PDB file of C-alpha atoms and ligand atoms in Angstrom:
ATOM      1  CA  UNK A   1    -250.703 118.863  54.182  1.00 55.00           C
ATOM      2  CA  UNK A   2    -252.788 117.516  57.161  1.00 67.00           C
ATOM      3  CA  UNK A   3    -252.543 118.780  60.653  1.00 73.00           C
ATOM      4  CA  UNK A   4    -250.447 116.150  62.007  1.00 73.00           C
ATOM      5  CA  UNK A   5    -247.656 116.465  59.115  1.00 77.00           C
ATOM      6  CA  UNK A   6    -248.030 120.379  59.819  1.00 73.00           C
ATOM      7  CA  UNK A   7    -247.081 119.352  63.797  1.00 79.00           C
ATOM      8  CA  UNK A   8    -244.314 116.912  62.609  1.00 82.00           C
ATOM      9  CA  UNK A   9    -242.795 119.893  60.611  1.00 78.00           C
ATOM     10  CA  UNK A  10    -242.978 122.691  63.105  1.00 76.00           C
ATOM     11  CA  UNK A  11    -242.062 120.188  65.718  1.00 79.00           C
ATOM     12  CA  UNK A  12    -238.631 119.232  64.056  1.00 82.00           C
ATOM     13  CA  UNK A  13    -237.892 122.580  63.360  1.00 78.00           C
ATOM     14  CA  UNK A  14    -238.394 124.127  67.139  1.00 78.00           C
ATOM     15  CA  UNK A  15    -236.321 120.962  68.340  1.00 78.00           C
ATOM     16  CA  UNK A  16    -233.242 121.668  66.211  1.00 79.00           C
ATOM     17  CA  UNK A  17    -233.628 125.382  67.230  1.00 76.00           C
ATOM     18  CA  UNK A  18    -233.719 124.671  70.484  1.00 78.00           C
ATOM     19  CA  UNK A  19    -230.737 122.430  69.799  1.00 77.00           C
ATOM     20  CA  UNK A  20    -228.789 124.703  68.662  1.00 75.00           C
ATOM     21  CA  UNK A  21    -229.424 127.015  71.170  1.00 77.00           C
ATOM     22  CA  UNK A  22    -228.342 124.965  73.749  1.00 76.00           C
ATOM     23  CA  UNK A  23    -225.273 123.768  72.230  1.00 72.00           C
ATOM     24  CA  UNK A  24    -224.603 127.990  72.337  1.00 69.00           C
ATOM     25  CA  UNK A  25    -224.929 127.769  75.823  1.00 67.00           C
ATOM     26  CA  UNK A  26    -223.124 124.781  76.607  1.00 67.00           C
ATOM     27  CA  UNK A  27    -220.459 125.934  74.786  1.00 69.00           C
ATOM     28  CA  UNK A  28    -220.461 129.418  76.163  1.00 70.00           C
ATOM     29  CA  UNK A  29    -220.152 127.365  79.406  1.00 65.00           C
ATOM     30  CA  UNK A  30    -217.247 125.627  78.328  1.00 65.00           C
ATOM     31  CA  UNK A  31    -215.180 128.217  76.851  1.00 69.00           C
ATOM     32  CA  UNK A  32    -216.021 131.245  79.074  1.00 68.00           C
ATOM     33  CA  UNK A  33    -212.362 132.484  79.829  1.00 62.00           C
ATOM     34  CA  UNK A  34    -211.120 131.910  83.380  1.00 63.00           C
ATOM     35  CA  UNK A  35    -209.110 134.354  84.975  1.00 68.00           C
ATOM     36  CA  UNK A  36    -206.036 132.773  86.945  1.00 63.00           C
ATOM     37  CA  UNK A  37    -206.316 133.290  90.271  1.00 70.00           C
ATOM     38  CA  UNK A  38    -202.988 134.290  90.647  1.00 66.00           C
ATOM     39  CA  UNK A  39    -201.542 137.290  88.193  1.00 66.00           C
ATOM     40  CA  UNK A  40    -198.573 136.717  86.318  1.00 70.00           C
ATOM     41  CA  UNK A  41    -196.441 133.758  86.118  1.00 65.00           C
ATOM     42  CA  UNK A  42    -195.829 131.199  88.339  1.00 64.00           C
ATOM     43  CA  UNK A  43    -192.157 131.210  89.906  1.00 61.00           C
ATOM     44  CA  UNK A  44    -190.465 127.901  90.165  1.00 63.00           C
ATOM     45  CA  UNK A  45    -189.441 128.253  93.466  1.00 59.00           C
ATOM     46  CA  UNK A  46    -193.091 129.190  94.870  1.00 53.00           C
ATOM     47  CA  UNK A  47    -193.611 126.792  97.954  1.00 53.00           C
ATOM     48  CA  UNK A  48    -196.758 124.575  98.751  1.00 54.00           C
ATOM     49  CA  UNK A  49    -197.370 127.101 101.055  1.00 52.00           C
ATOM     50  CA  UNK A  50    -198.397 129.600  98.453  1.00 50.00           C
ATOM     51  CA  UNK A  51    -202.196 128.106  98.214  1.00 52.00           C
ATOM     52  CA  UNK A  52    -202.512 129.983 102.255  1.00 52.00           C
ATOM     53  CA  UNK A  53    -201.255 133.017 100.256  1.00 52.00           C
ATOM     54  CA  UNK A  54    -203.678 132.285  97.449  1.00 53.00           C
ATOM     55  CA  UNK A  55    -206.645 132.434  99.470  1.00 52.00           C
ATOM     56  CA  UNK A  56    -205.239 135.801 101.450  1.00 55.00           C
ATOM     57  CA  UNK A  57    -204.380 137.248  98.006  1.00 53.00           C
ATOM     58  CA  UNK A  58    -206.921 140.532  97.374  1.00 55.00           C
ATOM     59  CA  UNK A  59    -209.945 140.213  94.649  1.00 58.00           C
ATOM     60  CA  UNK A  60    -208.393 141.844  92.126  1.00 71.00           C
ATOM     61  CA  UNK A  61    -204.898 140.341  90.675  1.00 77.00           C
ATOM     62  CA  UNK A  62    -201.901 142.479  90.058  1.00 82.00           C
ATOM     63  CA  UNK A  63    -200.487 143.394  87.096  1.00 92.00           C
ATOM     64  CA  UNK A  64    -197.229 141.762  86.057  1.00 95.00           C
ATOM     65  CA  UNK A  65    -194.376 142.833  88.015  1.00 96.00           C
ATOM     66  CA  UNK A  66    -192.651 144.430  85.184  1.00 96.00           C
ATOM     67  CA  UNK A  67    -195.484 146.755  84.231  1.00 96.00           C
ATOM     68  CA  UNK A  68    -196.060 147.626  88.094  1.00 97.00           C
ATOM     69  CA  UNK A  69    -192.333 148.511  87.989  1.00 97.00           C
ATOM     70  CA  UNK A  70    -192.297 150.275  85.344  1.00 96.00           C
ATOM     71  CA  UNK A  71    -194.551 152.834  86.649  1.00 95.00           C
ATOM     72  CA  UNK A  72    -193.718 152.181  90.494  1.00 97.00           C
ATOM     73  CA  UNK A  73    -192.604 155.678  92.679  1.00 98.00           C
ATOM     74  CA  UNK A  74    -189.394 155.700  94.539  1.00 98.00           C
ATOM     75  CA  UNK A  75    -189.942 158.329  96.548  1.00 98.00           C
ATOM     76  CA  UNK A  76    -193.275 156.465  97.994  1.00 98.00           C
ATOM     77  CA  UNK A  77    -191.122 153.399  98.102  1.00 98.00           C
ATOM     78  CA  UNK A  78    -189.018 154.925 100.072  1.00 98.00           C
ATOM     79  CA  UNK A  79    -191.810 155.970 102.535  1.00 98.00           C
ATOM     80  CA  UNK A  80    -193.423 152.489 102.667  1.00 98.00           C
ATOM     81  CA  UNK A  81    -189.704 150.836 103.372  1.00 98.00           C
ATOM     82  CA  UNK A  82    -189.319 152.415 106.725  1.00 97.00           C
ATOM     83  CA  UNK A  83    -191.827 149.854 107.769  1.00 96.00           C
ATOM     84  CA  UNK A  84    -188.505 147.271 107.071  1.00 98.00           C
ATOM     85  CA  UNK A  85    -185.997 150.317 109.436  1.00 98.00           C
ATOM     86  CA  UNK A  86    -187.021 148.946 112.527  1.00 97.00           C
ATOM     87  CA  UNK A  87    -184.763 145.431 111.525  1.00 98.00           C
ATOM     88  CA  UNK A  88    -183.129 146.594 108.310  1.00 98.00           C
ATOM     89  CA  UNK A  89    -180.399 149.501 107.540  1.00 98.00           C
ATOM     90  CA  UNK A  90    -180.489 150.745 103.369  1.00 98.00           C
ATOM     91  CA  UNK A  91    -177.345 153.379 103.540  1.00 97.00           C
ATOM     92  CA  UNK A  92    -173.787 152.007 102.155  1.00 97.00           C
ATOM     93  CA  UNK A  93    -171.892 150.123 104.703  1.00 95.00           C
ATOM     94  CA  UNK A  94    -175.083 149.679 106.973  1.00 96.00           C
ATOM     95  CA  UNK A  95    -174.588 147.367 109.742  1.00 96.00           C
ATOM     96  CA  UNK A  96    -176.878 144.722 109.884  1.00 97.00           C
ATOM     97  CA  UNK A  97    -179.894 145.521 112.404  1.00 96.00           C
ATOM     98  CA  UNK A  98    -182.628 142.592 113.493  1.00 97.00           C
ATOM     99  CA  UNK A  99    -182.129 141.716 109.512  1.00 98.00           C
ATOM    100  CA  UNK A 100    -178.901 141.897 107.045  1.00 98.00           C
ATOM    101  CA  UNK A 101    -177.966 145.194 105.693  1.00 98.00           C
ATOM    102  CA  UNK A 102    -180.005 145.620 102.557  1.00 98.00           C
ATOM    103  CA  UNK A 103    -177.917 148.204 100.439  1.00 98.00           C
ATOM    104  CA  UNK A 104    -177.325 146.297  97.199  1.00 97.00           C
ATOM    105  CA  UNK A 105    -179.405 143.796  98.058  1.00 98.00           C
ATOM    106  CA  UNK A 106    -181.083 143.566  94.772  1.00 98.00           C
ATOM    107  CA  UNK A 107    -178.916 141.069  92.826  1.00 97.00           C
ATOM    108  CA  UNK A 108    -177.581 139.669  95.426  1.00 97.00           C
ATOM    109  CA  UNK A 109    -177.225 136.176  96.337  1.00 98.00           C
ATOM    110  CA  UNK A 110    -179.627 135.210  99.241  1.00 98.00           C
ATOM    111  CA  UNK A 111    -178.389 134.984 102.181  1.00 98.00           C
ATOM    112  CA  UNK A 112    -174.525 137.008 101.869  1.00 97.00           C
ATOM    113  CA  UNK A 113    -174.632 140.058 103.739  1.00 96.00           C
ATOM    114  CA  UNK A 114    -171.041 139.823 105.647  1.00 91.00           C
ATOM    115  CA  UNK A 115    -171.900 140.797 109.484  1.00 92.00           C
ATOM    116  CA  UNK A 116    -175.259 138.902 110.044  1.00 97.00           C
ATOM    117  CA  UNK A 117    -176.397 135.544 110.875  1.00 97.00           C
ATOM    118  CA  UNK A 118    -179.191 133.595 108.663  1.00 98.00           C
ATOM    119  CA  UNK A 119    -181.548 131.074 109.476  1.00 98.00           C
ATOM    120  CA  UNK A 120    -180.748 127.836 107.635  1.00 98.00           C
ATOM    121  CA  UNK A 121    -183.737 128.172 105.818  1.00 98.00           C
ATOM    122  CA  UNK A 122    -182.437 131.550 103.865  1.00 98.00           C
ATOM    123  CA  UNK A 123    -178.845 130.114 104.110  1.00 97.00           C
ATOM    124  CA  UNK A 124    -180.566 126.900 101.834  1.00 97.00           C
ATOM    125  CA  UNK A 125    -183.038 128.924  99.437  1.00 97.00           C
ATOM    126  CA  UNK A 126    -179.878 129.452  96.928  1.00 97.00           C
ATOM    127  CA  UNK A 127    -180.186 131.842  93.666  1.00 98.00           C
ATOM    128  CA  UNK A 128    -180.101 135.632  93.296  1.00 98.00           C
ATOM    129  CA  UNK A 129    -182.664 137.981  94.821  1.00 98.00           C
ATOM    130  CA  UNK A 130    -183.971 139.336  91.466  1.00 97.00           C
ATOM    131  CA  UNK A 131    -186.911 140.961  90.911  1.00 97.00           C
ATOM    132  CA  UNK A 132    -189.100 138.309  91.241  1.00 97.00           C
ATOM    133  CA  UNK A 133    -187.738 137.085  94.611  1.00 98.00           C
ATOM    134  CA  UNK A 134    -187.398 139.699  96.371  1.00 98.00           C
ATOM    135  CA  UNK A 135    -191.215 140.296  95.030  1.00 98.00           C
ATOM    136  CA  UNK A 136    -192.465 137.128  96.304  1.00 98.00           C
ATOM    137  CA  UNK A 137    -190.600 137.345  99.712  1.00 98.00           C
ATOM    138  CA  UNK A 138    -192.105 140.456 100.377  1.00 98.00           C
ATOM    139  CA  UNK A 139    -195.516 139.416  99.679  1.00 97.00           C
ATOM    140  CA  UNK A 140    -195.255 136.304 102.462  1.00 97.00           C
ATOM    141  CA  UNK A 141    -191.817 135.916 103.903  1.00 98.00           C
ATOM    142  CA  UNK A 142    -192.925 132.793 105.270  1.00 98.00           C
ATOM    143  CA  UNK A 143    -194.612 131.248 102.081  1.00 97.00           C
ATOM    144  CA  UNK A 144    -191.675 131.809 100.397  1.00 98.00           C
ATOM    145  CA  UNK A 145    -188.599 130.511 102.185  1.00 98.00           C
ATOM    146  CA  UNK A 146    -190.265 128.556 104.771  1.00 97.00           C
ATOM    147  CA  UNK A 147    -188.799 128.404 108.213  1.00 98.00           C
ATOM    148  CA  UNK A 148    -187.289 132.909 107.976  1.00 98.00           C
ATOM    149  CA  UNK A 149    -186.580 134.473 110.920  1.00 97.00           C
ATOM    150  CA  UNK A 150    -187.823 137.277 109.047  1.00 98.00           C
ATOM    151  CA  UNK A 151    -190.697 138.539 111.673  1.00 97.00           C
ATOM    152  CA  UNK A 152    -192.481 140.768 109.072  1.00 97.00           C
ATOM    153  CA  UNK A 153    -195.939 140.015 107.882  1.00 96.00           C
ATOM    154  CA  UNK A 154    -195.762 141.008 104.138  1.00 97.00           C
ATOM    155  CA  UNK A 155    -197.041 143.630 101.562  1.00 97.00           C
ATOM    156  CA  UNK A 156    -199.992 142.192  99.851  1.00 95.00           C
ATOM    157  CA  UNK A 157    -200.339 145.246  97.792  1.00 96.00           C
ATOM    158  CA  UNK A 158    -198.436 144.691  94.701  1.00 96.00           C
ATOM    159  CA  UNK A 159    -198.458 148.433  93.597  1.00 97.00           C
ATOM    160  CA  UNK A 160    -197.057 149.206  96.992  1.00 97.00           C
ATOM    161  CA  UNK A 161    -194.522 146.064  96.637  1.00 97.00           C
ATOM    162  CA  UNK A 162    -193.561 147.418  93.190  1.00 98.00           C
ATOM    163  CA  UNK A 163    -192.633 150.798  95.052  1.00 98.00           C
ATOM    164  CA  UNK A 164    -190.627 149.273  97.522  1.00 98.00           C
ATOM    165  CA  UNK A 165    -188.393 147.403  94.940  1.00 98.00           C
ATOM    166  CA  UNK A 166    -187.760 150.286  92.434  1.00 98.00           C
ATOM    167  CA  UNK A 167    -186.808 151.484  95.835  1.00 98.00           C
ATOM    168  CA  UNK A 168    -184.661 149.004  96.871  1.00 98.00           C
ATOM    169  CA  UNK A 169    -182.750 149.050  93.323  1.00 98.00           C
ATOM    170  CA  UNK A 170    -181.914 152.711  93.800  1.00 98.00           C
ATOM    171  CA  UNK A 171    -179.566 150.898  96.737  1.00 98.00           C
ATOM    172  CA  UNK A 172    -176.959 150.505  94.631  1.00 97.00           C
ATOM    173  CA  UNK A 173    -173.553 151.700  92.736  1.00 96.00           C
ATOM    174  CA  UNK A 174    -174.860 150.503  89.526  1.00 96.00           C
ATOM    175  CA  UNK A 175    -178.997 149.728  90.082  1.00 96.00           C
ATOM    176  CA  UNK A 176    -179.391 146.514  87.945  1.00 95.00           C
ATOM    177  CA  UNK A 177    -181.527 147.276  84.720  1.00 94.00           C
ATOM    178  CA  UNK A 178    -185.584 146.701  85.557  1.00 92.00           C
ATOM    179  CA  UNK A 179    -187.128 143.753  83.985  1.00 88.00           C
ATOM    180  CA  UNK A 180    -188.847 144.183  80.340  1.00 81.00           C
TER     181      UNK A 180
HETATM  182  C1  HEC B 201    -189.092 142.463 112.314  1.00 92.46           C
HETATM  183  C2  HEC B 201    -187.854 142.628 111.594  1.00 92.46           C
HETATM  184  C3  HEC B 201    -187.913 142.734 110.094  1.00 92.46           C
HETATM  185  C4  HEC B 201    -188.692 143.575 109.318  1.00 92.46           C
HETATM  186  C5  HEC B 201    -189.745 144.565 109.755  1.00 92.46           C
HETATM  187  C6  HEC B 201    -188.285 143.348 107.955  1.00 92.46           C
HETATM  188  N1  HEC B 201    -187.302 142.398 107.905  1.00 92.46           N
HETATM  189 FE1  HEC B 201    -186.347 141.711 106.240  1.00 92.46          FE
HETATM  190  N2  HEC B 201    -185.295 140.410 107.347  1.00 92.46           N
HETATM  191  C7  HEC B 201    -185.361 140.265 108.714  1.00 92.46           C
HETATM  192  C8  HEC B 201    -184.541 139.170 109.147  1.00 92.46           C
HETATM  193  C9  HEC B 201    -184.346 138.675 110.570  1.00 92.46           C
HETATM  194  C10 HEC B 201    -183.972 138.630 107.963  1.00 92.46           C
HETATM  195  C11 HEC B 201    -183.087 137.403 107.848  1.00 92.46           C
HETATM  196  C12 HEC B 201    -184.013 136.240 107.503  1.00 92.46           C
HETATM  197  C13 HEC B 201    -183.388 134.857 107.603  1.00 92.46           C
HETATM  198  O1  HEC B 201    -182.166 134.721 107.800  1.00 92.46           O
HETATM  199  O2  HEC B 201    -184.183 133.920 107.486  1.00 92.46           O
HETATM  200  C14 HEC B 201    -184.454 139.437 106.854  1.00 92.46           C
HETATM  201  C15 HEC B 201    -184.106 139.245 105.535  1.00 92.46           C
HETATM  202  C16 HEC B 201    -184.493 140.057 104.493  1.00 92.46           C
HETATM  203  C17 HEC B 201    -184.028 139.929 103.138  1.00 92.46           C
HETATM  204  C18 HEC B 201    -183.005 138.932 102.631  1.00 92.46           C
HETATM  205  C19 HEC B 201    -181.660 139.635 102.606  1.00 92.46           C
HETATM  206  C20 HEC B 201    -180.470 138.772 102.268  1.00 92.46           C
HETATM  207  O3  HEC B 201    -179.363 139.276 102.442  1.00 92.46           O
HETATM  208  O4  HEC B 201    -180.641 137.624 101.861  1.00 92.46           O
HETATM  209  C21 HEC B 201    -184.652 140.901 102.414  1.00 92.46           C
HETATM  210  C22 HEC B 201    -184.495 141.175 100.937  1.00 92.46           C
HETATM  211  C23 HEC B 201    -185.506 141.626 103.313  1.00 92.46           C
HETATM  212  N3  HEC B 201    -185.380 141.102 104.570  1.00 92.46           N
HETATM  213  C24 HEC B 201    -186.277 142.697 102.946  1.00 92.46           C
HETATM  214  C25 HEC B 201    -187.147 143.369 103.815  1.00 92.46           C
HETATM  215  C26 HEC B 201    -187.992 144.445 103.406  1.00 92.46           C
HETATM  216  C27 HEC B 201    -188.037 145.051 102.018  1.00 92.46           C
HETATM  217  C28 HEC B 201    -188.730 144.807 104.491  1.00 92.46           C
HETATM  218  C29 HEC B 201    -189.800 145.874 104.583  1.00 92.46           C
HETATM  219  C30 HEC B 201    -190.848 145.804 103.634  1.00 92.46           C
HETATM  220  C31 HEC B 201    -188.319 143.951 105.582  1.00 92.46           C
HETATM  221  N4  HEC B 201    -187.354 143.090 105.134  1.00 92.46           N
HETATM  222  C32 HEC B 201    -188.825 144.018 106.878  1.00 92.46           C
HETATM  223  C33 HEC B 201    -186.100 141.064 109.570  1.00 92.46           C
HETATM  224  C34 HEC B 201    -187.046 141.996 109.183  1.00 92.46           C
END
């Protein structure tokens, strides 16, 4: 074999190396996974106002709400909830405050304690404040029914959120069952 068939050879051979590493690169470029920038799932009812919340929310993503839940502390629920005191009342047959009495409020509709006066905004929202309502209200009021007179900033820790719900369920006759 003469030189230049030798260099035609090792020539073809380092190109489809090279090849082939590249198309490992590319590819690892295309499939690299992505983590969502927001945990979880996306409610229906989130408002265009959630991509402000988005950009506020912290670097690492919570868990799903129904394994923060699951391991969430009432008693440090509890605690973090007399931030809502100042407007809200939590014993049985509370009188509404600045906000609606809030015993029972898990599974109720939005918007129904007797005694208190919404804004038209919370009286329009409609549904059930479930789990993952109540979870999104509390992280941004205001992203979530736009227009609250709800004067409260929002928990944008979602372990400490988690606490204040399993919290907020113990409010109850009969706490609904936490979500699987
Ligand atoms: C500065 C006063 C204020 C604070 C603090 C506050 N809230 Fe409220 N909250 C309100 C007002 C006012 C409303 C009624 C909102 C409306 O009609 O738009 C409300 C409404 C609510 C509702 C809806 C109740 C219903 O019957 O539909 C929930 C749930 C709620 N607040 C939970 C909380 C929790 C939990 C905290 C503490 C983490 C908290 N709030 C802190 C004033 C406050």
């Amino acid at each position: 074999m003469d030189d230049l068939g030798f260099n035609k050879i090792a020539g073809a051979v380092l190109g489809t190396l090279l090849f082939i590493m590249s198309l490992g690169i590319i590819s690892n470029g295309l499939f690299a996974p992505v983590k969502p920038a927001k945990p979880g799932y996306e409610l229906a009812s989130a408002e265009p106002a959630a991509s402000a919340s988005e950009a506020a929310a912290p670097a690492t993503p919570d868990e799903p709400l129904p394994i923060l839940l699951a391991k969430a502390d009432v008693t440090k629920g509890e605690a973090s909830a007399k931030a809502c005191t100042a407007c809200h009342s939590f014993e049985k047959g509370g009188a509404a405050k600045v906000g609606p009495a809030l015993y029972g409020v898990v599974g109720r509709d939005k918007g129904a304690a007797a005694g208190f006066s919404y804004s038209e905004a919370m009286k329009a929202k409609g549904g059930k404040w479930d789990f993952d309502a109540l979870n999104a209200f509390i992280t941004n009021p205001k992203g979530y029914v736009v227009g609250t007179k709800m004067g409260y900033a929002g928990e944008k820790d979602g372990a400490k959120r988690a606490n204040i719900l399993a919290y907020l369920r113990t409010l109850s006759d009969a706490p609904v069952e936490l979500p699987k």
